[in-house]
CSV table of C-alpha atoms in Angstrom, one decimal:
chain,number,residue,atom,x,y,z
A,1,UNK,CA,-116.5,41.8,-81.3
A,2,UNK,CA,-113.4,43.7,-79.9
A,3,UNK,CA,-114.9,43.9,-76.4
A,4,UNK,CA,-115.5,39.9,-76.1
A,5,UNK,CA,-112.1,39.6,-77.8
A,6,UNK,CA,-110.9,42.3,-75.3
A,7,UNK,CA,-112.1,40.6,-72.5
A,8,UNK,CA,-111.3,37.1,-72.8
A,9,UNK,CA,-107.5,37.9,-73.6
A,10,UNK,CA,-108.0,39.8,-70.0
A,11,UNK,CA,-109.1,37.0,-67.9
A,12,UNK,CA,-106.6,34.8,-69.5
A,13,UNK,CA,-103.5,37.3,-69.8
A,14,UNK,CA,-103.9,39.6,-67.1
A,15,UNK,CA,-101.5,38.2,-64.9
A,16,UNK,CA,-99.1,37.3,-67.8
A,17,UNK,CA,-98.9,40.7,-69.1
A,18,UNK,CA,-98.8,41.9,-65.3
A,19,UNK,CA,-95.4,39.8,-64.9
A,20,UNK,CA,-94.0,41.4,-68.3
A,21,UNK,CA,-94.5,45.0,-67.2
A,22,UNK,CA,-93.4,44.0,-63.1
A,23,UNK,CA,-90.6,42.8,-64.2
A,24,UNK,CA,-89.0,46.1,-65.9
A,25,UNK,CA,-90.5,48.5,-63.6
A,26,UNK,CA,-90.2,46.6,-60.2
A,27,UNK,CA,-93.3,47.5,-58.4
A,28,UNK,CA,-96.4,45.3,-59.2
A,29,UNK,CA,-99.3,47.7,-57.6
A,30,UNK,CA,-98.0,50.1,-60.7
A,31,UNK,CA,-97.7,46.8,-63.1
A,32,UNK,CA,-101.2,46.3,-62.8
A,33,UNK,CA,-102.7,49.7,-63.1
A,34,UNK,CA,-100.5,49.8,-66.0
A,35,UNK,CA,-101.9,46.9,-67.4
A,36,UNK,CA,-105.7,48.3,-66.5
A,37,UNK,CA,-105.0,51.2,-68.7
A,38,UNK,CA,-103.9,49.8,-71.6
A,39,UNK,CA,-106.8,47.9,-71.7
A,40,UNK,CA,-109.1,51.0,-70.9
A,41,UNK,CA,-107.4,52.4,-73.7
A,42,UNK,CA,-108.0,49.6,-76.0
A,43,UNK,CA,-111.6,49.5,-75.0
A,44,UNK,CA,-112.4,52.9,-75.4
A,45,UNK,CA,-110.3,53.7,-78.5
A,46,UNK,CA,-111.2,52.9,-81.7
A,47,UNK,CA,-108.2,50.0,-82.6
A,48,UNK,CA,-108.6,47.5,-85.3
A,49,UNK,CA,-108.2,44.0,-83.4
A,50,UNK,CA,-108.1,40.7,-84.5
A,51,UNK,CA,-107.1,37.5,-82.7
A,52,UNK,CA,-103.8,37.9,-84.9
A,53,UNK,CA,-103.1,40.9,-83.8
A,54,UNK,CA,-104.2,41.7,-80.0
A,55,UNK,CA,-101.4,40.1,-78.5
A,56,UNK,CA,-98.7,41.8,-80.4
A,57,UNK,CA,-100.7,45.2,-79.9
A,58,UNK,CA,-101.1,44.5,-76.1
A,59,UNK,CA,-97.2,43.7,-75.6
A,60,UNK,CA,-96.4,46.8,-77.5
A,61,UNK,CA,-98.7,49.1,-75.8
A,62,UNK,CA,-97.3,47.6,-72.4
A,63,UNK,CA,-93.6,48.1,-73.6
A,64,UNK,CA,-94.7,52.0,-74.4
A,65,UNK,CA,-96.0,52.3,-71.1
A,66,UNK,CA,-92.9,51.4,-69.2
A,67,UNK,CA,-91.0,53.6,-71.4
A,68,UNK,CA,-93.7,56.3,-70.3
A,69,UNK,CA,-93.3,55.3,-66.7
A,70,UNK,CA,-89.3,55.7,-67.0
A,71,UNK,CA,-89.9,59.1,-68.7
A,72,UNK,CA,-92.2,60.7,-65.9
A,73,UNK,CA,-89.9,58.9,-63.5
A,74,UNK,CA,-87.3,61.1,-65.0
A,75,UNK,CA,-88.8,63.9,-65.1
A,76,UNK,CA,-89.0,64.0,-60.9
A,77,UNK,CA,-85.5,62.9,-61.1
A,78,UNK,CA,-84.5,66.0,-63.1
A,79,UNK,CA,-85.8,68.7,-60.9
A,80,UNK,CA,-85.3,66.7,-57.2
A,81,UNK,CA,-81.7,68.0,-57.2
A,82,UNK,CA,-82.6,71.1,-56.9
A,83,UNK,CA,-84.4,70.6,-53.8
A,84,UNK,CA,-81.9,68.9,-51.8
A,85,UNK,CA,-81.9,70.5,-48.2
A,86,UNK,CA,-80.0,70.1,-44.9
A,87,UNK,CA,-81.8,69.4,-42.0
A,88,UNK,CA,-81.3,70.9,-38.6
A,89,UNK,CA,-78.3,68.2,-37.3
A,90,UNK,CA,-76.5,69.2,-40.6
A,91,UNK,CA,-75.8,65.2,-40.6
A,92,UNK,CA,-78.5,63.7,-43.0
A,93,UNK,CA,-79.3,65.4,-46.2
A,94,UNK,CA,-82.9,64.6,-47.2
A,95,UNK,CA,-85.0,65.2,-50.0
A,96,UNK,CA,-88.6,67.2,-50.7
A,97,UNK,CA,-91.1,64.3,-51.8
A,98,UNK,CA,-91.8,63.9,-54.7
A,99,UNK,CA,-95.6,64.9,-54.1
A,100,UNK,CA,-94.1,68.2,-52.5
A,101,UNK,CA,-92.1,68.9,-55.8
A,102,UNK,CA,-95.1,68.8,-57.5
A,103,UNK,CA,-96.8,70.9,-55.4
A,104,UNK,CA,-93.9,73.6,-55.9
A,105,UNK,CA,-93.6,73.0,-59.6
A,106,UNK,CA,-97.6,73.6,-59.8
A,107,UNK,CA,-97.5,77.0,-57.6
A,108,UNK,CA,-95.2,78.4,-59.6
A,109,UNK,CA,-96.8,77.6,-62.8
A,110,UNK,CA,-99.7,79.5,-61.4
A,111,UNK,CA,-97.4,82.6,-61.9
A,112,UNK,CA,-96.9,82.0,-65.6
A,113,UNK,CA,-99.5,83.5,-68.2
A,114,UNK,CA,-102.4,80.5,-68.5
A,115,UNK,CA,-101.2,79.3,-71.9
A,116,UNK,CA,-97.5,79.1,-70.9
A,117,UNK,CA,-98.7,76.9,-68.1
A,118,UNK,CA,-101.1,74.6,-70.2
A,119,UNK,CA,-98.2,73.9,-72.7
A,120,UNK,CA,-95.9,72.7,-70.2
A,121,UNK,CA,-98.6,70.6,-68.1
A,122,UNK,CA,-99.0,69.2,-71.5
A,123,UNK,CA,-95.2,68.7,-72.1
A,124,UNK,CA,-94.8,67.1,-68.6
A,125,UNK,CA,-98.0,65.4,-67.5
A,126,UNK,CA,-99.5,64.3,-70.9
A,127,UNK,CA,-96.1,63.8,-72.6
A,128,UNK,CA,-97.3,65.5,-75.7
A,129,UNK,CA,-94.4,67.0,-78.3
A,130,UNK,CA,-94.2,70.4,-79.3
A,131,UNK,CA,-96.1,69.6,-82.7
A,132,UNK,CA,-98.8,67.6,-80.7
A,133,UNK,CA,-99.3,70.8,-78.4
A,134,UNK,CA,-99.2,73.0,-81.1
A,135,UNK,CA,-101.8,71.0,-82.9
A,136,UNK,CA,-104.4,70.8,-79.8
A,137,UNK,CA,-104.2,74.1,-78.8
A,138,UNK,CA,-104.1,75.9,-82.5
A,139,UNK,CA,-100.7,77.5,-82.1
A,140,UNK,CA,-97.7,78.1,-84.5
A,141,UNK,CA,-95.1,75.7,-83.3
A,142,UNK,CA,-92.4,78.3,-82.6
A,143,UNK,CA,-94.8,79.7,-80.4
A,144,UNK,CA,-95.3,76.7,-78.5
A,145,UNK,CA,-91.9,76.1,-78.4
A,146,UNK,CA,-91.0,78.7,-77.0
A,147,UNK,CA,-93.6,79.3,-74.7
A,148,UNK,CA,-92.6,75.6,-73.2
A,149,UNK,CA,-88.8,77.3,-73.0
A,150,UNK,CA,-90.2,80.0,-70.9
A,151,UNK,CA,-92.1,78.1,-68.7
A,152,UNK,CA,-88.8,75.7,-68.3
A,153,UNK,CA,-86.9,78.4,-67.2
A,154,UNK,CA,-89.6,79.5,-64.9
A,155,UNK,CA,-90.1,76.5,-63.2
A,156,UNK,CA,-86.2,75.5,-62.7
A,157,UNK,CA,-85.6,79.0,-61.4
A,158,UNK,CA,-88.3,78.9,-59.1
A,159,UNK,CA,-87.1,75.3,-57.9
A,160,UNK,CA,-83.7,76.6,-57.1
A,161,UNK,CA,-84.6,79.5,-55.3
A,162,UNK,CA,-88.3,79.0,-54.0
């Protein structure tokens, strides 16, 4: 039942919900693998839909992703200052990709004890909360938090000075 249900608000909504999402986050390629996950999500999860209740489930789901899309959007934001360089005419100042900060941020995890570097992955990638980590990985909360303080102060240090 859900997957018929699923699939017929698809082929009729697709390009609807597409428009909703575009429209906040300005790039439509992302809009519509947005709009493929949510329903991957709802296809492989195990949601209670009706007809009554799919399109105010979808329209939430879609406004969470943006929100999520903003957040790991920020999150380049917040460490791409700190890689701000001059290049060799001292006119134009440019900055590392963000695929190149990632690549820094992920080598200097490696330097960090395993667990230290799974809780922030966690934190960062999977936007998980200290009490979700905690939960997943069978740790005392204070642990986790501060194990993802540590690895914080890891990673900005080693983004400041390489």
């Amino acid at each position: 039942m859900n997957q018929e249900l699923l699939s017929n608000y698809y082929s009729q909504h697709r390009d609807e919900i597409a428009s909703f999402i575009a429209m906040r986050i300005t790039d439509a390629d992302d809009a519509q693998d947005m709009v493929q996950d949510i329903f991957m999500r709802l296809l492989c999860g195990k949601h209670l839909i009706s007809p009554q209740t799919i399109n105010n489930l979808i329209y939430t789901m879609a406004r969470h992703a943006v929100a999520d899309y903003y957040r790991r959007r920020h999150v380049y934001e917040e460490y791409e200052h700190y890689i701000r360089r001059q290049d060799d005419s001292d006119e134009m100042e440019s900055i590392i990709s963000a695929q190149q900060l990632m690549e820094r941020m992920e080598r200097s995890l490696t330097r960090l004890p395993e667990v230290c570097a799974t809780i922030y992955r966690l934190h960062i990638y999977e936007d998980m909360k200290v009490g979700e980590i905690a939960k997943q990985l069978t740790l005392p909360y204070k642990q986790v938090e501060n194990r993802l303080g540590q690895a914080r102060r890891h990673v900005r240090k080693q983004l400041r000075f390489g």
